[in-house]
PDB file of C-alpha atoms in Angstrom:
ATOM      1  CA  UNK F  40       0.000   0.000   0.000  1.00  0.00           C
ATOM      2  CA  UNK F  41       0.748   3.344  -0.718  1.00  0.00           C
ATOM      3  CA  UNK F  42       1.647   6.016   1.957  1.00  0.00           C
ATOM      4  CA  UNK F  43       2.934   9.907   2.368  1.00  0.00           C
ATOM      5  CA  UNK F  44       4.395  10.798   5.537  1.00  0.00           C
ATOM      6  CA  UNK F  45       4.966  15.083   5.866  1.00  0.00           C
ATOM      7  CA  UNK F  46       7.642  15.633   8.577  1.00  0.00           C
ATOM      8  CA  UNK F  47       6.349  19.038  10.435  1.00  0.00           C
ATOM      9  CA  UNK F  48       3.248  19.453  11.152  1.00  0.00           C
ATOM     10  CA  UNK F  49       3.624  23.118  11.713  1.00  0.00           C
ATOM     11  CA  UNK F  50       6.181  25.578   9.537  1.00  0.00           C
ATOM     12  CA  UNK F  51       6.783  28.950  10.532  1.00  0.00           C
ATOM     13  CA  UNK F  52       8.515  31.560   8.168  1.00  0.00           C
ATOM     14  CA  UNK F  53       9.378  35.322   7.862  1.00  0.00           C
ATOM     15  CA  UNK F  54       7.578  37.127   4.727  1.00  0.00           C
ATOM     16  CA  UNK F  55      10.153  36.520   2.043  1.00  0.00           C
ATOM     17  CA  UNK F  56      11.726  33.831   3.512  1.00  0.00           C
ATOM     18  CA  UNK F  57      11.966  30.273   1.365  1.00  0.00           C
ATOM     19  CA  UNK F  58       9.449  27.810   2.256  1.00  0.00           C
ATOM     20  CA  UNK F  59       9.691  24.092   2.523  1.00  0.00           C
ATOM     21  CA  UNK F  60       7.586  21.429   3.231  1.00  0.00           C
ATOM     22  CA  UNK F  61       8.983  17.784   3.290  1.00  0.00           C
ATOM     23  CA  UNK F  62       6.765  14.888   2.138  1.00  0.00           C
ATOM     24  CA  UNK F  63       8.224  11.710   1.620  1.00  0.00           C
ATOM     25  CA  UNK F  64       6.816   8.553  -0.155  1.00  0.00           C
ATOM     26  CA  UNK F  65       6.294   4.632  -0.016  1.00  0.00           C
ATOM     27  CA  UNK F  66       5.027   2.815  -2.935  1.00  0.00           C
ATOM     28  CA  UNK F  67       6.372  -0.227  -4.524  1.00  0.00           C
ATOM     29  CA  UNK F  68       5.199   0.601  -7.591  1.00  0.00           C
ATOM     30  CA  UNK F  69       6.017   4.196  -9.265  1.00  0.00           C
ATOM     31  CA  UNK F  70       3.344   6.701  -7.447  1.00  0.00           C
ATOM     32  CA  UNK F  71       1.550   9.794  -8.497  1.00  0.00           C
ATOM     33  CA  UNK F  72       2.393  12.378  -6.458  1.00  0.00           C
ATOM     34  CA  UNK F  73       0.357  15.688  -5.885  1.00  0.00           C
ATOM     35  CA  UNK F  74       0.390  18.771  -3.457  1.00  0.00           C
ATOM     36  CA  UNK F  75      -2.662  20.442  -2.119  1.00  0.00           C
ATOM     37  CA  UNK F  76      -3.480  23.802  -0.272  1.00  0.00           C
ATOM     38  CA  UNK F  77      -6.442  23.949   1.467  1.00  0.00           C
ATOM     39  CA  UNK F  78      -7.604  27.228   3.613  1.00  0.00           C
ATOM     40  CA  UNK F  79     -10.342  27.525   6.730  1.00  0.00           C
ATOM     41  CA  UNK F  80     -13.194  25.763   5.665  1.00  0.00           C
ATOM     42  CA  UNK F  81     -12.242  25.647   2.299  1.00  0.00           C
ATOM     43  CA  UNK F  82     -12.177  22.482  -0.002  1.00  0.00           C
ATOM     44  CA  UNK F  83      -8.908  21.561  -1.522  1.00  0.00           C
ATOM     45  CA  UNK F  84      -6.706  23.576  -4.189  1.00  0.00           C
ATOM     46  CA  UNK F  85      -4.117  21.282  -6.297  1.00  0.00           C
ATOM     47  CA  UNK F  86      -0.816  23.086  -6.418  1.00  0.00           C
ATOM     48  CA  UNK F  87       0.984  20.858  -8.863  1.00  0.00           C
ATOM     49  CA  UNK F  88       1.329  17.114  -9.572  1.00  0.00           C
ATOM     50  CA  UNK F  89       4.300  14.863 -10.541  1.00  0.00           C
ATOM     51  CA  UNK F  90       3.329  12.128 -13.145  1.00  0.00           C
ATOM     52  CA  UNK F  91       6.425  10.176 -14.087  1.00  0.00           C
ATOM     53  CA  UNK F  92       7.251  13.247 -16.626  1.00  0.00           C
ATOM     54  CA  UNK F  93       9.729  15.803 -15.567  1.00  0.00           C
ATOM     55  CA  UNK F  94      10.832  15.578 -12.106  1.00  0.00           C
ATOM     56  CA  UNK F  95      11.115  19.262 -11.221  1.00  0.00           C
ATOM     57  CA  UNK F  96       7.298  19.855 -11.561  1.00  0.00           C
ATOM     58  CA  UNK F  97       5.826  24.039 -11.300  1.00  0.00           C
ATOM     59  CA  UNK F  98       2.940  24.789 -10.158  1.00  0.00           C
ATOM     60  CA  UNK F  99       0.724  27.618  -9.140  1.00  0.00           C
ATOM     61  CA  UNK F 100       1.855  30.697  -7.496  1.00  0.00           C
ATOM     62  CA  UNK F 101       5.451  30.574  -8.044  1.00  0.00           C
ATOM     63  CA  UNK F 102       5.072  26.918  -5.928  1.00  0.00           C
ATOM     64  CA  UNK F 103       7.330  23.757  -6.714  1.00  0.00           C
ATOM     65  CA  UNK F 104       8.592  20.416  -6.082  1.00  0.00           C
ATOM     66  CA  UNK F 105      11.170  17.861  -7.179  1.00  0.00           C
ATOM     67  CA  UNK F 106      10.567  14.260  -7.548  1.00  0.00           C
ATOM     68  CA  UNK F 107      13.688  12.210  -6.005  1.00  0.00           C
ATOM     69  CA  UNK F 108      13.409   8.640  -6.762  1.00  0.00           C
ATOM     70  CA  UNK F 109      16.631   7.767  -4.270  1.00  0.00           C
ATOM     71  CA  UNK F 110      14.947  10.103  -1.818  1.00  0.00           C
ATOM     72  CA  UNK F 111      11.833   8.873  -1.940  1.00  0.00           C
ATOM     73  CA  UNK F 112      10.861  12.671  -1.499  1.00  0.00           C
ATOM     74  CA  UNK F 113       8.318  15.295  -3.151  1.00  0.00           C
ATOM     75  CA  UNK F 114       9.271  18.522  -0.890  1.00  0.00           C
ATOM     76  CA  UNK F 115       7.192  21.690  -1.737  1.00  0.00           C
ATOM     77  CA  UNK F 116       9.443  24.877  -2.155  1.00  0.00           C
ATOM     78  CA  UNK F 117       8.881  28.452  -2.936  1.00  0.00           C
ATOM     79  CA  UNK F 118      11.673  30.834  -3.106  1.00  0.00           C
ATOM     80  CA  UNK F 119       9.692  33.515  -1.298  1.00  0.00           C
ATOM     81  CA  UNK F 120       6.784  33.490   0.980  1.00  0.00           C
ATOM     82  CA  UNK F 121       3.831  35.823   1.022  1.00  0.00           C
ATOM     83  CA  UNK F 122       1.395  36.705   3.813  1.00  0.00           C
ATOM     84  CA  UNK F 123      -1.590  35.125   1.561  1.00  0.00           C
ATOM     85  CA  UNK F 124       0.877  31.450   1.465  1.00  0.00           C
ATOM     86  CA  UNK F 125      -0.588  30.658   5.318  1.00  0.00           C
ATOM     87  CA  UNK F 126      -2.456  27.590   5.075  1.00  0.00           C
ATOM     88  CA  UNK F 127      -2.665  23.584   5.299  1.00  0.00           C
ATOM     89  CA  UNK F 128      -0.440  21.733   2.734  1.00  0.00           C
ATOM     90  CA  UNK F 129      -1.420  18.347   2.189  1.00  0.00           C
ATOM     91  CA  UNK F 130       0.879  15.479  -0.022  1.00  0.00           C
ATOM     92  CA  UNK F 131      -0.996  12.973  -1.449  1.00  0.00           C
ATOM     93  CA  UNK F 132       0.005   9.636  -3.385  1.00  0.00           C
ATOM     94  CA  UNK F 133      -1.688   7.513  -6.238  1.00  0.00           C
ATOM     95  CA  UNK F 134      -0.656   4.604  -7.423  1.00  0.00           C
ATOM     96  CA  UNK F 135      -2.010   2.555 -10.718  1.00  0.00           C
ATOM     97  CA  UNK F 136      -4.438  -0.005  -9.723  1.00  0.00           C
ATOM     98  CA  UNK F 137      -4.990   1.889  -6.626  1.00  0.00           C
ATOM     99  CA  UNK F 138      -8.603   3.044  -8.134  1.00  0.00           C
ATOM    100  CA  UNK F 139      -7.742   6.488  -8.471  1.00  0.00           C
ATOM    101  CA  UNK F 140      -7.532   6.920  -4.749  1.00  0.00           C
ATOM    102  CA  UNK F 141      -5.361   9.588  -2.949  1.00  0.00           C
ATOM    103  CA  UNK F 142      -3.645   9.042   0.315  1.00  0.00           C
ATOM    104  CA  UNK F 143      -3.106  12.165   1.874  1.00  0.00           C
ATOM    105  CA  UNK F 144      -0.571  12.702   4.277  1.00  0.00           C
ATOM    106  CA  UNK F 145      -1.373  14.501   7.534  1.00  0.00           C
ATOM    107  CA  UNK F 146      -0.714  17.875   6.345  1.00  0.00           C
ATOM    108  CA  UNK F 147       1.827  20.958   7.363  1.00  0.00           C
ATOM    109  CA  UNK F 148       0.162  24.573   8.256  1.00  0.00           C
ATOM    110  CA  UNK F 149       2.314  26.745   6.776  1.00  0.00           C
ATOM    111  CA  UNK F 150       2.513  29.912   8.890  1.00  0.00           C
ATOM    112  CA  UNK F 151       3.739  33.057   7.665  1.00  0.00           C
ATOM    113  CA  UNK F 152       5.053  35.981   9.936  1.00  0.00           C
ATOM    114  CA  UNK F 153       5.753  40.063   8.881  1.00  0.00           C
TER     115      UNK F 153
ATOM    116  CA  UNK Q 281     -10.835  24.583 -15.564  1.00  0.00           C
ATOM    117  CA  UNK Q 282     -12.884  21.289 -13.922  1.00  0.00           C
ATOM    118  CA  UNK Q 283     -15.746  22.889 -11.573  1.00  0.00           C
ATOM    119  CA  UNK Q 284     -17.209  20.659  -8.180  1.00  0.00           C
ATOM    120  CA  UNK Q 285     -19.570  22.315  -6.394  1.00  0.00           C
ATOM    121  CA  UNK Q 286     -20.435  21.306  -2.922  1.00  0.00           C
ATOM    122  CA  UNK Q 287     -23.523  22.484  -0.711  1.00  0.00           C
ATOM    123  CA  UNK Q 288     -24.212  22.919   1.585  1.00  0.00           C
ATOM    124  CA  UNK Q 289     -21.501  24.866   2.820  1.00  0.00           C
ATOM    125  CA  UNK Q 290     -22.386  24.636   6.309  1.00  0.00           C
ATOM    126  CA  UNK Q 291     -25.089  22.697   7.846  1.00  0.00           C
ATOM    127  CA  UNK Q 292     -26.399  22.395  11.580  1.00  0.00           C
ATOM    128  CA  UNK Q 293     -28.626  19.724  12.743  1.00  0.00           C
ATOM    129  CA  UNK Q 294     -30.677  17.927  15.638  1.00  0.00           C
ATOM    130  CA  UNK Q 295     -29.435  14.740  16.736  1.00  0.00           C
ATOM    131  CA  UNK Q 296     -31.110  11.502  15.227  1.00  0.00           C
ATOM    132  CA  UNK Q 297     -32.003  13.737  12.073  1.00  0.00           C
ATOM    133  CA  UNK Q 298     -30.420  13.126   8.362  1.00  0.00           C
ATOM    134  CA  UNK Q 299     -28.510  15.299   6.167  1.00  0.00           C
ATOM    135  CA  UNK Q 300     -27.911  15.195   2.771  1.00  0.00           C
ATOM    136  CA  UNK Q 301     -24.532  17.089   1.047  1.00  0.00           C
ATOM    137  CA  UNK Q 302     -24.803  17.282  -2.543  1.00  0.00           C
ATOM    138  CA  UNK Q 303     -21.520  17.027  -4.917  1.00  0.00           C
ATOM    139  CA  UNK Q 304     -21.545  18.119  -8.301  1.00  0.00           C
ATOM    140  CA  UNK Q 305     -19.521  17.996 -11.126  1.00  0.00           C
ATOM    141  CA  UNK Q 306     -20.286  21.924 -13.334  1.00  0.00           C
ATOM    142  CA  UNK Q 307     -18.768  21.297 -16.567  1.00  0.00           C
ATOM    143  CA  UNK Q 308     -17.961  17.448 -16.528  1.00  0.00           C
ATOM    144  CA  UNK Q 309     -19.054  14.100 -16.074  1.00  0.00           C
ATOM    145  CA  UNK Q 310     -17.720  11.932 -13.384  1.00  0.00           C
ATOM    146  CA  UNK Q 311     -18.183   8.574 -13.398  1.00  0.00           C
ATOM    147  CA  UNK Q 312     -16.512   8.363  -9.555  1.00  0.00           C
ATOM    148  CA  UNK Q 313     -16.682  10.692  -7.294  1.00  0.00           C
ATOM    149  CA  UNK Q 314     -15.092  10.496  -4.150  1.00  0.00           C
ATOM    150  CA  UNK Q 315     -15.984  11.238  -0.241  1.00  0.00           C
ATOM    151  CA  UNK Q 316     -13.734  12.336   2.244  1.00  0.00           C
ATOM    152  CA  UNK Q 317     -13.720  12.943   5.972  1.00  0.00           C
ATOM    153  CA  UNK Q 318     -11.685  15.784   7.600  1.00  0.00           C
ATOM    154  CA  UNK Q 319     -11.668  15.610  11.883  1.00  0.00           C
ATOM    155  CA  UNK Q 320     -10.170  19.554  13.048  1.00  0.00           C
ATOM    156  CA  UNK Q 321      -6.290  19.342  12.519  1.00  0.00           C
ATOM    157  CA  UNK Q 322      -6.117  16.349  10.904  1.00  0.00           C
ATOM    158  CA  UNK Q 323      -5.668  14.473   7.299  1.00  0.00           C
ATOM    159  CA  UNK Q 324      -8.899  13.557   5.143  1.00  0.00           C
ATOM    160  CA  UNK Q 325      -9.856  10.375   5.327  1.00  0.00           C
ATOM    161  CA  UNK Q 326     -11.147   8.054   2.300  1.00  0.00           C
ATOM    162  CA  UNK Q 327     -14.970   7.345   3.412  1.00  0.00           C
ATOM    163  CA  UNK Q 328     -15.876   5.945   0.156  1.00  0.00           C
ATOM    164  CA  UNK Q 329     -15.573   5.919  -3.535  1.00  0.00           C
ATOM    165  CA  UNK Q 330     -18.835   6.986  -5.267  1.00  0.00           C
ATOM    166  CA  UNK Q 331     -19.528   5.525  -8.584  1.00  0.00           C
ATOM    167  CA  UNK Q 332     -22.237   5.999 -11.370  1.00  0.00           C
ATOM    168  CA  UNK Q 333     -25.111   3.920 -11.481  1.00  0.00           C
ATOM    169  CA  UNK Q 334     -23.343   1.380  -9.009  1.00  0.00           C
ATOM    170  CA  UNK Q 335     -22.868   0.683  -5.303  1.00  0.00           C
ATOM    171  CA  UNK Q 336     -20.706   2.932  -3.430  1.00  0.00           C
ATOM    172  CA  UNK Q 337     -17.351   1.286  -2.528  1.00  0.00           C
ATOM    173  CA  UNK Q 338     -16.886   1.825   1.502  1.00  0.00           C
ATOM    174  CA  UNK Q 339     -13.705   2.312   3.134  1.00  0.00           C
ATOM    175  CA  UNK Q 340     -12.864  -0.163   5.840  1.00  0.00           C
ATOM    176  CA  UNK Q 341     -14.596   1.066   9.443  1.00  0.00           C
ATOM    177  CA  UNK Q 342     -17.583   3.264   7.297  1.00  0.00           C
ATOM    178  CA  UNK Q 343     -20.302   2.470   8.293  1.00  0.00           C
ATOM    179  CA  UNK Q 344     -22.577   2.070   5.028  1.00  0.00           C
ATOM    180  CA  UNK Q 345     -25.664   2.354   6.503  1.00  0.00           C
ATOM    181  CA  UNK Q 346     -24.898   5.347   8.307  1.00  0.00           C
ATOM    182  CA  UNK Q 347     -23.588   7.085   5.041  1.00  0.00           C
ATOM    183  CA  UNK Q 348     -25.873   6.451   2.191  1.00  0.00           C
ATOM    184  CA  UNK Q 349     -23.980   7.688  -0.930  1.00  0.00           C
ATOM    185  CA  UNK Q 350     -26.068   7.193  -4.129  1.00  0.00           C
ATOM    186  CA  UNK Q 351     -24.847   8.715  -7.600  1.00  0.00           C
ATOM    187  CA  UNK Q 352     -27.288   9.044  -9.865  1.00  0.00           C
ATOM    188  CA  UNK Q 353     -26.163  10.827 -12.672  1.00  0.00           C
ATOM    189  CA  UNK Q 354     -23.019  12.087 -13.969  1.00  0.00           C
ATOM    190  CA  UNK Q 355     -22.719  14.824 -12.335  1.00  0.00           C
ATOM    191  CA  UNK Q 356     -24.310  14.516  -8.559  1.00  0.00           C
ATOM    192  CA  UNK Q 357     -23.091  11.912  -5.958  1.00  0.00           C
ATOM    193  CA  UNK Q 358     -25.471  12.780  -2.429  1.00  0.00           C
ATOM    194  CA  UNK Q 359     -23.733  11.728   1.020  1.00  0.00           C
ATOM    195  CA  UNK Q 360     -26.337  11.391   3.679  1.00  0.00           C
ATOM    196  CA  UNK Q 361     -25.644  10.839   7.251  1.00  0.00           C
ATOM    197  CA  UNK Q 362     -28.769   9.270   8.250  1.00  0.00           C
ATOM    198  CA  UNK Q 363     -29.655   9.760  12.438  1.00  0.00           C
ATOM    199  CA  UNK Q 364     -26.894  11.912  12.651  1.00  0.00           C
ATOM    200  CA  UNK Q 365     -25.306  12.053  16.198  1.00  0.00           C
ATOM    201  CA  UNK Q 366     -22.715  14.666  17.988  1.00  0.00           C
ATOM    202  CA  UNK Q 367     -19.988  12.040  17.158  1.00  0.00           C
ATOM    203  CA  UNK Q 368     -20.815  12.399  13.019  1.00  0.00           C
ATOM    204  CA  UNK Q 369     -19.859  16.549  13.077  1.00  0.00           C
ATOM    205  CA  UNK Q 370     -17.075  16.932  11.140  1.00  0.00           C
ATOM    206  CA  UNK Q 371     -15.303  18.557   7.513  1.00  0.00           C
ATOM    207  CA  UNK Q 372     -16.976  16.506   4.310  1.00  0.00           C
ATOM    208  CA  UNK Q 373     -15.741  17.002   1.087  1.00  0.00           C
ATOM    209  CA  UNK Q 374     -16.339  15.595  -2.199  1.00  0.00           C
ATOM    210  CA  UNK Q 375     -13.527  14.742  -5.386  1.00  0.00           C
ATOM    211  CA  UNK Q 376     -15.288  14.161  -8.704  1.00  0.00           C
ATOM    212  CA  UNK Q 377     -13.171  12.889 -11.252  1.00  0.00           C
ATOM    213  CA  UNK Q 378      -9.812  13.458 -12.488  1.00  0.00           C
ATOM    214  CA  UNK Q 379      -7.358  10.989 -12.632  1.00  0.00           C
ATOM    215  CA  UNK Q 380      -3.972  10.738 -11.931  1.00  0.00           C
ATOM    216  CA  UNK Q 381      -2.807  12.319 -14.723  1.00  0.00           C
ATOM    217  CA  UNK Q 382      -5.022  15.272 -14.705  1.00  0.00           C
ATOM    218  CA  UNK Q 383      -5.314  15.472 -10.870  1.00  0.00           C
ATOM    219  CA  UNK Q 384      -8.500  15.607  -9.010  1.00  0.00           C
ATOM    220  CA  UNK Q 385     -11.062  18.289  -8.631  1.00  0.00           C
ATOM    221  CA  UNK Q 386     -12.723  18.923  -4.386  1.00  0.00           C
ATOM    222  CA  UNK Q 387     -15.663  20.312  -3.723  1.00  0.00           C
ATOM    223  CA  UNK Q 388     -15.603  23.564  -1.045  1.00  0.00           C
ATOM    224  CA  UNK Q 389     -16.802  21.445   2.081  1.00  0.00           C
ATOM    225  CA  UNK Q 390     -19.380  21.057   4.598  1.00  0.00           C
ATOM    226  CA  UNK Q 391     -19.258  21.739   7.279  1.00  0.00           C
ATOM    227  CA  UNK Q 392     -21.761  19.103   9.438  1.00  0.00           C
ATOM    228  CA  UNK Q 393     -22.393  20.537  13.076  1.00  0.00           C
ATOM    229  CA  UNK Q 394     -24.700  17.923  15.210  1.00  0.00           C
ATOM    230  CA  UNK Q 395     -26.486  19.261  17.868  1.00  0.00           C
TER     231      UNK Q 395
END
């Protein structure tokens, strides 16, 4: 079975400051790997995905992460944080002939400070 | 870009009452749909994988009779907590779609409150 684990469940950072959030993998077969946002009683936003193509993936608002196979790692990075960047980040993992189901790990809230 | 929309948004009820949360899919079909369980500061849990026209697939430890999910069409799957109890209040949301290729689509929430 497939599994995520995110080390830190809590991340502080100064406005400007990089931000990283560690997720690493298990899957015996090659996974799927995806990071969400989700704010306060808010549903969740996908921020990018890796699917087996390039392993430095971009996503949305200036977010990314980098596949490492030897690592067994997917950590979310962005070069500078922003006020509006506070939030829960969730990895998830897919496998194939895992019925399209995501395992979510059990998420990082990403505080930001002035 | 792929559209769910969940509602309620927020919902408060008596206890031994049922609630139905709608998911649906605005500008796609969605053969599966999925349900998801969020407890305050934690992960979202798998509840059960909704599909078209079939029986929803349960999770291991949901209790199916408690959450009815039925999926009509291709484009609304309904969760219903039927005699809903303090225990029950929690975060639902809803995935329709997507794949792992495309990634998947969530609903907004609901936010159950049992009273």
């Amino acid at each position: 079975a497939q599994s995520v684990t995110q080390l830190g469940s809590h991340v502080s950072v100064s406005e400007g400051a990089l931000v990283l959030l560690r997720c690493n993998y298990s899957s015996s077969v090659p996974p799927y790997l995806f990071w969400y946002v989700q704010y306060p009683n808010q549903g969740l936003q996908l921020l990018l995905k890796y699917t087996s193509a390039a392993t430095l993936v971009k996503g949305i608002n200036d977010f990314e992460a980098e596949f490492k196979k030897s690592e067994t790692s997917f950590h979310l990075t962005k070069p500078s944080a922003h006020m509006s960047d506070a939030a829960e980040y969730f990895c998830a993992v897919s496998v194939t002939g895992g019925g399209n189901k995501l395992t979510f790990g059990t998420g990082t809230q990403l505080k930001v400070e002035l | 870009g792929a559209v769910v929309s969940q509602h309620p948004s927020r919902v408060i009820c008596k206890s031994g009452t049922s609630v139905k949360i709608e998911c649906r899919s605005l500008d796609f079909q969605a053969t599966t749909m999925f349900w998801y369980r969020q407890f305050p500061k934690k992960s979202l849990m798998l509840m059960a994988t909704s599909n078209e026209g079939s029986k929803a697939t349960y999770e291991q430890g949901v209790e199916k009779d408690k959450f009815l999910i039925n999926h009509a069409s291709l484009t609304l799957s309904t969760l219903t907590v039927t005699s809903a109890h303090p225990e029950d209040s929690s975060f639902y949301i809803c995935s329709a779609g997507g794949d792992r290729v495309y990634g998947y689509t969530f609903g907004s929430g609901t936010r159950l409150t049992v009273v």
